[in-house]
Each structure stands twice: as structure tokens, then as C-alpha cells.
mmCIF file of C-alpha atoms and ligand atoms in Angstrom:
data_model
loop_
_atom_site.group_PDB
_atom_site.id
_atom_site.type_symbol
_atom_site.label_atom_id
_atom_site.label_comp_id
_atom_site.label_asym_id
_atom_site.label_seq_id
_atom_site.Cartn_x
_atom_site.Cartn_y
_atom_site.Cartn_z
ATOM 1 C CA UNK A 20 0.000 0.000 0.000
ATOM 2 C CA UNK A 21 2.879 2.366 0.702
ATOM 3 C CA UNK A 22 3.952 2.440 -2.964
ATOM 4 C CA UNK A 23 0.916 4.572 -3.722
ATOM 5 C CA UNK A 24 1.344 8.300 -4.083
ATOM 6 C CA UNK A 25 0.362 10.230 -0.994
ATOM 7 C CA UNK A 26 -3.057 11.811 -1.302
ATOM 8 C CA UNK A 27 -3.977 15.168 0.142
ATOM 9 C CA UNK A 28 -7.512 16.154 -0.698
ATOM 10 C CA UNK A 29 -10.648 17.482 0.895
ATOM 11 C CA UNK A 30 -13.623 15.266 0.205
ATOM 12 C CA UNK A 31 -17.136 16.546 0.546
ATOM 13 C CA UNK A 32 -19.791 14.175 1.804
ATOM 14 C CA UNK A 33 -22.103 13.349 -1.103
ATOM 15 C CA UNK A 34 -25.029 13.202 1.308
ATOM 16 C CA UNK A 35 -24.415 16.179 3.590
ATOM 17 C CA UNK A 36 -22.339 18.700 1.580
ATOM 18 C CA UNK A 37 -21.543 20.763 4.679
ATOM 19 C CA UNK A 38 -19.564 17.795 6.050
ATOM 20 C CA UNK A 39 -16.119 17.215 4.679
ATOM 21 C CA UNK A 40 -13.014 15.247 5.503
ATOM 22 C CA UNK A 41 -9.345 15.784 4.789
ATOM 23 C CA UNK A 42 -7.640 12.683 3.411
ATOM 24 C CA UNK A 43 -3.926 13.178 4.048
ATOM 25 C CA UNK A 44 -2.164 9.873 3.629
ATOM 26 C CA UNK A 45 1.355 11.270 4.000
ATOM 27 C CA UNK A 46 0.539 11.980 7.629
ATOM 28 C CA UNK A 47 0.525 8.282 8.444
ATOM 29 C CA UNK A 48 4.236 8.224 7.614
ATOM 30 C CA UNK A 49 4.966 10.645 10.430
ATOM 31 C CA UNK A 50 6.846 8.935 13.224
ATOM 32 C CA UNK A 51 4.489 8.232 16.058
ATOM 33 C CA UNK A 52 4.629 6.489 19.343
ATOM 34 C CA UNK A 53 2.961 3.163 19.538
ATOM 35 C CA UNK A 54 -0.255 4.042 21.253
ATOM 36 C CA UNK A 55 -2.124 0.807 21.732
ATOM 37 C CA UNK A 56 -5.670 1.452 22.958
ATOM 38 C CA UNK A 57 -6.590 0.426 26.473
ATOM 39 C CA UNK A 58 -7.265 -3.307 26.259
ATOM 40 C CA UNK A 59 -10.860 -4.437 26.446
ATOM 41 C CA UNK A 60 -12.214 -6.972 28.886
ATOM 42 C CA UNK A 61 -12.515 -10.396 27.218
ATOM 43 C CA UNK A 62 -13.590 -12.472 30.224
ATOM 44 C CA UNK A 63 -16.623 -14.746 29.802
ATOM 45 C CA UNK A 64 -18.216 -14.215 33.197
ATOM 46 C CA UNK A 65 -17.512 -11.706 35.952
ATOM 47 C CA UNK A 66 -18.962 -12.335 39.401
ATOM 48 C CA UNK A 67 -19.557 -8.637 40.197
ATOM 49 C CA UNK A 68 -20.819 -7.615 36.744
ATOM 50 C CA UNK A 69 -24.456 -6.468 36.894
ATOM 51 C CA UNK A 70 -25.043 -7.568 33.267
ATOM 52 C CA UNK A 71 -23.729 -11.124 33.699
ATOM 53 C CA UNK A 72 -26.130 -14.061 34.045
ATOM 54 C CA UNK A 73 -27.209 -14.726 37.601
ATOM 55 C CA UNK A 74 -26.788 -11.047 38.597
ATOM 56 C CA UNK A 75 -30.158 -9.854 37.276
ATOM 57 C CA UNK A 76 -31.050 -8.473 40.724
ATOM 58 C CA UNK A 77 -28.146 -5.996 40.431
ATOM 59 C CA UNK A 78 -29.779 -4.096 37.538
ATOM 60 C CA UNK A 79 -32.983 -2.057 37.363
ATOM 61 C CA UNK A 80 -35.969 -4.270 36.447
ATOM 62 C CA UNK A 81 -36.166 -6.058 33.099
ATOM 63 C CA UNK A 82 -38.057 -4.099 30.427
ATOM 64 C CA UNK A 83 -38.112 -7.102 28.111
ATOM 65 C CA UNK A 84 -36.041 -10.176 27.325
ATOM 66 C CA UNK A 85 -35.490 -12.474 24.351
ATOM 67 C CA UNK A 86 -36.331 -15.289 23.938
ATOM 68 C CA UNK A 87 -37.623 -15.396 27.543
ATOM 69 C CA UNK A 88 -36.905 -13.682 30.853
ATOM 70 C CA UNK A 89 -35.951 -16.940 32.592
ATOM 71 C CA UNK A 90 -33.427 -17.950 29.930
ATOM 72 C CA UNK A 91 -32.478 -14.727 28.194
ATOM 73 C CA UNK A 92 -30.028 -14.272 25.359
ATOM 74 C CA UNK A 93 -30.738 -10.515 25.073
ATOM 75 C CA UNK A 94 -32.176 -8.435 27.899
ATOM 76 C CA UNK A 95 -33.343 -4.810 28.072
ATOM 77 C CA UNK A 96 -33.178 -2.877 31.339
ATOM 78 C CA UNK A 97 -33.691 0.764 32.291
ATOM 79 C CA UNK A 98 -30.524 2.817 32.310
ATOM 80 C CA UNK A 99 -29.378 3.561 35.840
ATOM 81 C CA UNK A 100 -28.044 6.958 34.713
ATOM 82 C CA UNK A 101 -30.426 8.045 31.948
ATOM 83 C CA UNK A 102 -29.565 11.084 29.841
ATOM 84 C CA UNK A 103 -33.307 11.563 29.305
ATOM 85 C CA UNK A 104 -36.064 10.652 31.726
ATOM 86 C CA UNK A 105 -39.658 11.113 32.768
ATOM 87 C CA UNK A 106 -41.567 14.359 32.319
ATOM 88 C CA UNK A 107 -40.370 17.421 34.142
ATOM 89 C CA UNK A 108 -43.163 19.812 35.066
ATOM 90 C CA UNK A 109 -41.195 22.857 33.954
ATOM 91 C CA UNK A 110 -41.566 22.321 30.210
ATOM 92 C CA UNK A 111 -39.087 23.941 27.883
ATOM 93 C CA UNK A 112 -36.409 26.017 29.525
ATOM 94 C CA UNK A 113 -35.368 29.108 27.652
ATOM 95 C CA UNK A 114 -32.326 31.175 28.552
ATOM 96 C CA UNK A 115 -32.023 34.041 26.096
ATOM 97 C CA UNK A 116 -30.390 32.763 22.951
ATOM 98 C CA UNK A 117 -29.591 29.444 24.510
ATOM 99 C CA UNK A 118 -32.557 27.206 24.470
ATOM 100 C CA UNK A 119 -32.810 23.912 26.243
ATOM 101 C CA UNK A 120 -35.478 21.497 25.173
ATOM 102 C CA UNK A 121 -37.136 19.533 27.921
ATOM 103 C CA UNK A 122 -35.312 16.333 28.589
ATOM 104 C CA UNK A 123 -38.301 14.044 28.227
ATOM 105 C CA UNK A 124 -37.552 10.628 26.804
ATOM 106 C CA UNK A 125 -36.424 7.131 27.606
ATOM 107 C CA UNK A 126 -32.974 5.656 27.882
ATOM 108 C CA UNK A 127 -32.530 1.892 28.116
ATOM 109 C CA UNK A 128 -29.687 -0.587 28.017
ATOM 110 C CA UNK A 129 -29.780 -3.648 25.783
ATOM 111 C CA UNK A 130 -27.554 -6.398 27.155
ATOM 112 C CA UNK A 131 -26.466 -7.875 23.829
ATOM 113 C CA UNK A 132 -25.314 -11.270 25.035
ATOM 114 C CA UNK A 133 -25.045 -13.236 28.257
ATOM 115 C CA UNK A 134 -21.311 -13.696 27.754
ATOM 116 C CA UNK A 135 -19.454 -10.763 29.317
ATOM 117 C CA UNK A 136 -16.639 -9.841 26.933
ATOM 118 C CA UNK A 137 -17.793 -11.427 23.680
ATOM 119 C CA UNK A 138 -17.115 -9.384 20.525
ATOM 120 C CA UNK A 139 -19.857 -8.982 17.965
ATOM 121 C CA UNK A 140 -18.133 -11.090 15.317
ATOM 122 C CA UNK A 141 -17.816 -13.928 17.854
ATOM 123 C CA UNK A 142 -21.606 -14.129 18.287
ATOM 124 C CA UNK A 143 -23.574 -16.606 16.136
ATOM 125 C CA UNK A 144 -25.538 -15.223 13.205
ATOM 126 C CA UNK A 145 -28.738 -16.603 14.748
ATOM 127 C CA UNK A 146 -28.006 -14.618 17.918
ATOM 128 C CA UNK A 147 -27.232 -11.471 15.943
ATOM 129 C CA UNK A 148 -30.448 -11.830 13.942
ATOM 130 C CA UNK A 149 -32.282 -12.048 17.273
ATOM 131 C CA UNK A 150 -30.510 -8.965 18.609
ATOM 132 C CA UNK A 151 -31.368 -7.004 15.455
ATOM 133 C CA UNK A 152 -34.978 -8.080 15.947
ATOM 134 C CA UNK A 153 -34.907 -6.859 19.562
ATOM 135 C CA UNK A 154 -33.655 -3.443 18.329
ATOM 136 C CA UNK A 155 -36.563 -3.241 15.870
ATOM 137 C CA UNK A 156 -39.217 -4.405 18.273
ATOM 138 C CA UNK A 157 -38.191 -2.041 21.066
ATOM 139 C CA UNK A 158 -37.900 0.849 18.617
ATOM 140 C CA UNK A 159 -41.466 0.214 17.485
ATOM 141 C CA UNK A 160 -42.760 -0.044 21.063
ATOM 142 C CA UNK A 161 -41.096 3.227 22.041
ATOM 143 C CA UNK A 162 -42.556 5.087 19.058
ATOM 144 C CA UNK A 163 -45.965 3.654 19.916
ATOM 145 C CA UNK A 164 -45.691 4.464 23.625
ATOM 146 C CA UNK A 165 -45.709 8.256 23.251
ATOM 147 C CA UNK A 166 -46.508 10.375 20.218
ATOM 148 C CA UNK A 167 -44.118 13.112 21.348
ATOM 149 C CA UNK A 168 -41.203 10.793 20.529
ATOM 150 C CA UNK A 169 -39.621 12.000 17.289
ATOM 151 C CA UNK A 170 -36.581 9.777 17.074
ATOM 152 C CA UNK A 171 -35.386 6.516 18.589
ATOM 153 C CA UNK A 172 -31.624 6.098 18.478
ATOM 154 C CA UNK A 173 -30.024 2.666 18.810
ATOM 155 C CA UNK A 174 -26.289 2.707 19.354
ATOM 156 C CA UNK A 175 -23.432 0.704 20.765
ATOM 157 C CA UNK A 176 -20.132 1.712 22.353
ATOM 158 C CA UNK A 177 -17.663 -1.153 22.437
ATOM 159 C CA UNK A 178 -14.359 -1.001 24.317
ATOM 160 C CA UNK A 179 -12.840 1.740 26.476
ATOM 161 C CA UNK A 180 -11.580 3.609 23.389
ATOM 162 C CA UNK A 181 -15.231 4.037 22.352
ATOM 163 C CA UNK A 182 -16.359 5.312 25.734
ATOM 164 C CA UNK A 183 -18.032 2.142 27.001
ATOM 165 C CA UNK A 184 -18.284 2.563 30.768
ATOM 166 C CA UNK A 185 -19.435 -1.007 31.448
ATOM 167 C CA UNK A 186 -17.252 -3.731 29.939
ATOM 168 C CA UNK A 187 -20.088 -6.219 29.441
ATOM 169 C CA UNK A 188 -21.176 -6.048 25.802
ATOM 170 C CA UNK A 189 -24.291 -3.881 25.485
ATOM 171 C CA UNK A 190 -26.161 -1.452 23.241
ATOM 172 C CA UNK A 191 -28.339 1.476 24.220
ATOM 173 C CA UNK A 192 -31.627 2.829 23.006
ATOM 174 C CA UNK A 193 -32.738 6.414 23.506
ATOM 175 C CA UNK A 194 -36.192 7.705 22.586
ATOM 176 C CA UNK A 195 -36.089 11.477 22.229
ATOM 177 C CA UNK A 196 -38.503 14.328 21.611
ATOM 178 C CA UNK A 197 -36.165 16.019 19.119
ATOM 179 C CA UNK A 198 -34.361 14.931 15.966
ATOM 180 C CA UNK A 199 -30.574 15.181 16.259
ATOM 181 C CA UNK A 200 -29.043 17.699 13.897
ATOM 182 C CA UNK A 201 -26.797 15.270 12.006
ATOM 183 C CA UNK A 202 -29.779 13.087 11.216
ATOM 184 C CA UNK A 203 -31.896 16.088 10.289
ATOM 185 C CA UNK A 204 -29.165 17.175 7.854
ATOM 186 C CA UNK A 205 -29.096 13.768 6.180
ATOM 187 C CA UNK A 206 -32.876 13.742 5.819
ATOM 188 C CA UNK A 207 -32.977 17.339 4.589
ATOM 189 C CA UNK A 208 -30.226 16.980 1.974
ATOM 190 C CA UNK A 209 -31.437 13.620 0.696
ATOM 191 C CA UNK A 210 -34.939 15.102 0.275
ATOM 192 C CA UNK A 211 -33.504 17.976 -1.755
ATOM 193 C CA UNK A 212 -31.576 15.513 -3.879
ATOM 194 C CA UNK A 213 -34.747 13.546 -4.499
ATOM 195 C CA UNK A 214 -36.694 16.648 -5.488
ATOM 196 C CA UNK A 215 -34.036 17.531 -8.044
ATOM 197 C CA UNK A 216 -33.142 14.114 -9.418
ATOM 198 C CA UNK A 217 -36.136 11.929 -8.473
ATOM 199 C CA UNK A 218 -33.740 9.410 -6.961
ATOM 200 C CA UNK A 219 -32.703 8.331 -3.504
ATOM 201 C CA UNK A 220 -29.098 9.441 -3.112
ATOM 202 C CA UNK A 221 -28.252 6.406 -0.988
ATOM 203 C CA UNK A 222 -29.629 4.060 -3.695
ATOM 204 C CA UNK A 223 -27.579 5.981 -6.279
ATOM 205 C CA UNK A 224 -24.434 5.603 -4.167
ATOM 206 C CA UNK A 225 -25.062 1.862 -3.853
ATOM 207 C CA UNK A 226 -25.583 1.545 -7.624
ATOM 208 C CA UNK A 227 -22.406 3.502 -8.179
ATOM 209 C CA UNK A 228 -20.482 1.330 -5.730
ATOM 210 C CA UNK A 229 -21.587 -1.768 -7.581
ATOM 211 C CA UNK A 230 -21.119 -0.662 -11.162
ATOM 212 C CA UNK A 231 -19.148 2.488 -11.853
ATOM 213 C CA UNK A 232 -15.602 3.203 -12.904
ATOM 214 C CA UNK A 233 -14.275 6.718 -13.080
ATOM 215 C CA UNK A 234 -11.127 8.301 -14.395
ATOM 216 C CA UNK A 235 -9.611 11.424 -12.919
ATOM 217 C CA UNK A 236 -7.608 13.563 -15.338
ATOM 218 C CA UNK A 237 -4.949 16.061 -14.478
ATOM 219 C CA UNK A 238 -6.371 19.506 -15.166
ATOM 220 C CA UNK A 239 -3.190 20.908 -16.726
ATOM 221 C CA UNK A 240 -1.639 18.063 -18.658
ATOM 222 C CA UNK A 241 -4.892 16.275 -19.469
ATOM 223 C CA UNK A 242 -3.204 13.026 -18.561
ATOM 224 C CA UNK A 243 -4.828 10.344 -16.456
ATOM 225 C CA UNK A 244 -4.055 11.036 -12.820
ATOM 226 C CA UNK A 245 -5.959 8.269 -11.144
ATOM 227 C CA UNK A 246 -8.483 5.644 -12.117
ATOM 228 C CA UNK A 247 -11.130 4.930 -9.552
ATOM 229 C CA UNK A 248 -13.136 1.781 -9.667
ATOM 230 C CA UNK A 249 -15.956 2.806 -7.388
ATOM 231 C CA UNK A 250 -16.483 -0.887 -6.671
ATOM 232 C CA UNK A 251 -13.440 -0.550 -4.510
ATOM 233 C CA UNK A 252 -15.596 0.951 -1.749
ATOM 234 C CA UNK A 253 -17.482 -2.306 -1.201
ATOM 235 C CA UNK A 254 -16.333 -4.139 1.930
ATOM 236 C CA UNK A 255 -18.908 -6.918 2.153
ATOM 237 C CA UNK A 256 -21.981 -7.853 0.194
ATOM 238 C CA UNK A 257 -24.938 -10.029 1.087
ATOM 239 C CA UNK A 258 -28.158 -10.812 -0.730
ATOM 240 C CA UNK A 259 -29.991 -7.898 0.846
ATOM 241 C CA UNK A 260 -27.322 -5.728 2.461
ATOM 242 C CA UNK A 261 -24.062 -4.112 1.520
ATOM 243 C CA UNK A 262 -21.186 -2.775 3.635
ATOM 244 C CA UNK A 263 -19.484 0.249 2.098
ATOM 245 C CA UNK A 264 -16.506 2.384 2.989
ATOM 246 C CA UNK A 265 -17.846 5.948 2.562
ATOM 247 C CA UNK A 266 -16.018 8.058 -0.013
ATOM 248 C CA UNK A 267 -15.699 10.818 2.609
ATOM 249 C CA UNK A 268 -15.139 8.757 5.779
ATOM 250 C CA UNK A 269 -14.688 10.698 9.012
ATOM 251 C CA UNK A 270 -12.952 7.781 10.687
ATOM 252 C CA UNK A 271 -10.206 5.757 9.060
ATOM 253 C CA UNK A 272 -12.046 2.454 9.365
ATOM 254 C CA UNK A 273 -15.605 3.771 9.194
ATOM 255 C CA UNK A 274 -17.996 1.437 7.362
ATOM 256 C CA UNK A 275 -21.712 1.855 6.617
ATOM 257 C CA UNK A 276 -24.164 -0.990 6.100
ATOM 258 C CA UNK A 277 -27.270 -0.300 4.008
ATOM 259 C CA UNK A 278 -30.165 -2.356 2.663
ATOM 260 C CA UNK A 279 -29.680 -2.952 -1.077
ATOM 261 C CA UNK A 280 -33.361 -2.389 -1.709
ATOM 262 C CA UNK A 281 -34.745 0.962 -0.688
ATOM 263 C CA UNK A 282 -36.098 1.161 2.885
ATOM 264 C CA UNK A 283 -36.503 4.439 4.757
ATOM 265 C CA UNK A 284 -36.959 3.058 8.253
ATOM 266 C CA UNK A 285 -35.380 0.333 10.316
ATOM 267 C CA UNK A 286 -38.956 -0.569 11.243
ATOM 268 C CA UNK A 287 -39.311 -1.943 7.665
ATOM 269 C CA UNK A 288 -36.805 -4.712 8.455
ATOM 270 C CA UNK A 289 -38.244 -8.188 7.727
ATOM 271 C CA UNK A 290 -37.169 -11.519 9.162
ATOM 272 C CA UNK A 291 -35.261 -12.423 5.973
ATOM 273 C CA UNK A 292 -33.607 -9.002 6.109
ATOM 274 C CA UNK A 293 -32.484 -9.646 9.676
ATOM 275 C CA UNK A 294 -30.803 -12.902 8.738
ATOM 276 C CA UNK A 295 -28.847 -11.338 5.907
ATOM 277 C CA UNK A 296 -28.011 -8.220 7.933
ATOM 278 C CA UNK A 297 -26.703 -10.456 10.742
ATOM 279 C CA UNK A 298 -24.382 -12.155 8.280
ATOM 280 C CA UNK A 299 -23.124 -8.951 6.669
ATOM 281 C CA UNK A 300 -22.663 -7.311 10.076
ATOM 282 C CA UNK A 301 -20.779 -10.270 11.560
ATOM 283 C CA UNK A 302 -18.463 -10.546 8.569
ATOM 284 C CA UNK A 303 -17.851 -6.793 8.479
ATOM 285 C CA UNK A 304 -16.996 -6.727 12.184
ATOM 286 C CA UNK A 305 -14.692 -9.731 11.719
ATOM 287 C CA UNK A 306 -12.871 -7.868 8.932
ATOM 288 C CA UNK A 307 -12.519 -4.739 11.068
ATOM 289 C CA UNK A 308 -11.313 -6.764 14.028
ATOM 290 C CA UNK A 309 -8.749 -8.603 11.900
ATOM 291 C CA UNK A 310 -7.373 -5.447 10.260
ATOM 292 C CA UNK A 311 -7.343 -3.134 13.285
ATOM 293 C CA UNK A 312 -6.341 -5.883 15.700
ATOM 294 C CA UNK A 313 -9.286 -5.751 18.115
ATOM 295 C CA UNK A 314 -11.894 -3.239 17.002
ATOM 296 C CA UNK A 315 -13.234 -0.759 19.553
ATOM 297 C CA UNK A 316 -16.033 1.199 17.978
ATOM 298 C CA UNK A 317 -19.291 3.093 18.139
ATOM 299 C CA UNK A 318 -22.116 2.110 15.870
ATOM 300 C CA UNK A 319 -25.539 3.643 15.477
ATOM 301 C CA UNK A 320 -28.682 3.283 13.389
ATOM 302 C CA UNK A 321 -29.878 6.191 11.281
ATOM 303 C CA UNK A 322 -33.528 5.633 10.416
ATOM 304 C CA UNK A 323 -36.276 8.014 9.305
ATOM 305 C CA UNK A 324 -37.558 10.087 12.257
ATOM 306 C CA UNK A 325 -41.254 10.490 12.967
ATOM 307 C CA UNK A 326 -43.304 13.635 12.518
ATOM 308 C CA UNK A 327 -45.055 15.796 9.950
ATOM 309 C CA UNK A 328 -41.736 17.146 8.699
ATOM 310 C CA UNK A 329 -40.714 13.654 7.639
ATOM 311 C CA UNK A 330 -43.934 12.343 6.116
ATOM 312 C CA UNK A 331 -42.743 12.961 2.563
ATOM 313 C CA UNK A 332 -39.292 11.397 3.027
ATOM 314 C CA UNK A 333 -40.125 7.734 2.490
ATOM 315 C CA UNK A 334 -38.721 7.731 -1.030
ATOM 316 C CA UNK A 335 -35.717 9.957 -0.323
ATOM 317 C CA UNK A 336 -34.301 8.677 2.971
ATOM 318 C CA UNK A 337 -32.558 5.321 3.260
ATOM 319 C CA UNK A 338 -31.808 3.876 6.694
ATOM 320 C CA UNK A 339 -28.314 2.593 7.473
ATOM 321 C CA UNK A 340 -25.950 1.494 10.207
ATOM 322 C CA UNK A 341 -22.811 3.588 10.682
ATOM 323 C CA UNK A 342 -19.851 1.781 12.249
ATOM 324 C CA UNK A 343 -17.083 4.063 13.515
ATOM 325 C CA UNK A 344 -14.033 2.226 14.900
ATOM 326 C CA UNK A 345 -12.031 4.437 17.239
ATOM 327 C CA UNK A 346 -8.365 4.291 16.421
ATOM 328 C CA UNK A 347 -7.425 7.880 17.186
ATOM 329 C CA UNK A 348 -8.689 10.755 19.287
ATOM 330 C CA UNK A 349 -9.926 13.868 17.427
ATOM 331 C CA UNK A 350 -7.429 16.711 17.797
ATOM 332 C CA UNK A 351 -7.868 20.446 18.224
ATOM 333 C CA UNK A 352 -7.668 20.864 14.478
ATOM 334 C CA UNK A 353 -10.609 18.516 13.969
ATOM 335 C CA UNK A 354 -12.695 19.946 16.794
ATOM 336 C CA UNK A 355 -11.875 23.518 15.803
ATOM 337 C CA UNK A 356 -12.440 23.141 12.080
ATOM 338 C CA UNK A 357 -15.056 20.415 12.034
ATOM 339 C CA UNK A 358 -12.880 18.851 9.336
ATOM 340 C CA UNK A 359 -12.042 15.249 10.141
ATOM 341 C CA UNK A 360 -8.622 14.029 9.085
ATOM 342 C CA UNK A 361 -7.971 10.492 7.927
ATOM 343 C CA UNK A 362 -4.498 9.215 7.216
ATOM 344 C CA UNK A 363 -5.479 6.218 5.126
ATOM 345 C CA UNK A 364 -7.508 6.694 1.988
ATOM 346 C CA UNK A 365 -10.964 5.088 2.027
ATOM 347 C CA UNK A 366 -9.987 3.107 -1.096
ATOM 348 C CA UNK A 367 -6.929 1.611 0.620
ATOM 349 C CA UNK A 368 -8.885 0.934 3.796
ATOM 350 C CA UNK A 369 -11.608 -0.890 1.853
ATOM 351 C CA UNK A 370 -9.004 -2.957 -0.018
ATOM 352 C CA UNK A 371 -7.390 -3.999 3.268
ATOM 353 C CA UNK A 372 -10.758 -4.915 4.752
ATOM 354 C CA UNK A 373 -11.694 -6.985 1.718
ATOM 355 C CA UNK A 374 -8.358 -8.794 1.828
ATOM 356 C CA UNK A 375 -8.657 -9.680 5.512
ATOM 357 C CA UNK A 376 -8.903 -13.372 6.197
ATOM 358 C CA UNK A 377 -11.986 -14.121 8.216
HETATM 359 ZN ZN1 LIG B 402 -20.742 -9.187 32.495
HETATM 360 ZN ZN1 LIG B 403 -32.665 4.413 -1.254
#
């Protein structure tokens, strides 16, 4: 990979044009200290862990369990330290220009697996399909439970580098009365794209990833500078899902998984979809784990929010799972400029992921 010419270019997100990343591959050649991330806990069972089997009394009460409460494989409990909670009588708090929206909502923990330190790619596909079904079912229940809920976010922090405070593998689900800005931007820009081109931009990007080749010419000499086979962004492909390395990835090993056929909401997921998604997800995580050497990551589901503003977005928005492995800490430059820097090009990263032996 090192024989390739260093790249230094700013790439604009095709979905949200206000988001861009700086791909600067020469930076990875800078000498740097070996900073291995804090190791993650790989034990199978921990006597004092509240999420381990047999310690159910140490957590808040069970919200639901799959397949059954007595012999659970996945279990949902209330979060002991919720970021959103029950109604506050005060309503919206307004302080001059700074407005705080009332913190109504629900925050729950999904214990992904009974085994304490198991990584996602070590779980069986049948288990993963079940877990993906639990995400969908709980999401639906939360939307149904209160019509003020605008968005239900499912996410997972895995490993200390990703901010997981409890080592036992778990996901979280937050039902909120507002739509987060990054999601709003995706919905807004993809709707504009649809109005102009009568196409879902995510579907177009998938088609492009599967078929296109492009040639980049040097502006002055007119000679070929680089040939891009857009297929080189594909990391993993199933019958119904595809894992893609985004052209403008914020994180070096960031991968998105999308349904091949258009679906706007995760609630549209069928049983056959779940099985294929489980397979694509497990294989993608195995590739990441093999290449990074123990992936610590955040992942989250972006699905169409609820509300009048989103009623006409069924054809333009396309739900997806964003996986963001954490291999470096954002610096002042990134926080100050909002411009994420990656030191490996998405094309090289995708090639390495595809080549990984799993
Ligand atoms: Zn545990
Ligand atoms: Zn689509």
C-alpha cells in the first residue's frame, strides 16, 4: 500500500455537503509512538458484573427479554443513569439565545449477550439476527408508547476507546422528543436531492459502488491522474445488504451498512432481512477486528424520524448502520475546524478490509 502516491484532498460528503473530511495519507508516515488502545475486557463471566447471568437483581428491572426472561439471550433494562427521563413539570427552559429542550424521553440498556466480553463477530448469526430483531421491536414499542417521541436512536459503544463505561457487551436505546441535527441534515439533503433528481441518493451511491468506474484527469496536462473503480468501496456484500466504505469517511475504518433495496426506516426490516443483515454485520466486524487488531467502535442506526416534517421522506431517505471504529482521538484541528482528518484513503482501507482473512 505504501507504494501509492500520498493523497492530500478534501472530500465533501455526497449526502451532507456541509460535512467534509481531509484525506492526508502522508501523515501516516509521520513517526508516532505506539499508542495501543486500552485493552478491552474479554472475560466470559464476571462475578460482580451487573449484566452477567445470575446477577439480574443488580440491575434495574427487566423491560423485556429475548427469547424469555428466565433464559435470556438478550435483555433490556432501564438505564441507571439516563440522559433523558420522565416528564419534568417545567416544560421547555429558555435562557435568552440558549434554548434547552425539555429532557423528556427514555434511555434503556440492551444487554447484547449473556457472555461478558464477547465481541460482535464472535456471536452466532442466529443470535445477531435475534438482537437485530430486539432493536426493531423495542424501537417500534417506544414510538408507539408516546406520540411526542420523534426519534429513537439505537447505538453501541464497544471497548474503552469508544467510551463504554461497562465492559459487558451492550447497546443502548434512547427515545427522544427532538431529531438530532446530524440526522436532520441527512434527511434534509437527501430530500432535496430527491426533489431535483427523483432518486434516492443512498440508492444511487449503492448503484455507483456496484457498477461504476471513473477516471480522474490532471487539469493541466490532461493526462490520467488516477483511475477509480468505485467498486473498490465495497467491503462486504450479502443478498440484501451491503457494507461500504464511505467516499468521505470521518474515521479511518468507518464502514456503513445499508439495505440494497430501498427502505426508509429500520422498522421496515423483515425476518429475511435480519438474517442477511446479521451475516453482513458479523463478517464486516470480523474484517474490522482482523485489520485493526481488536476493534473498539461506536455504531448507530440512522432511520427516518417520525413527525409531519418527515412524512414525505419515504422515497428519499434510506436507513443505514454507521460503524465508527475508534483508532485515534480527534485533535484540536478537527474539533476547531469540524474537518475530520484520515491518514489512510478510504480506497486503501476498503481494499485492506476486503483482503482480511476471516
Ligand atoms: Zn458481564
Ligand atoms: Zn434508497
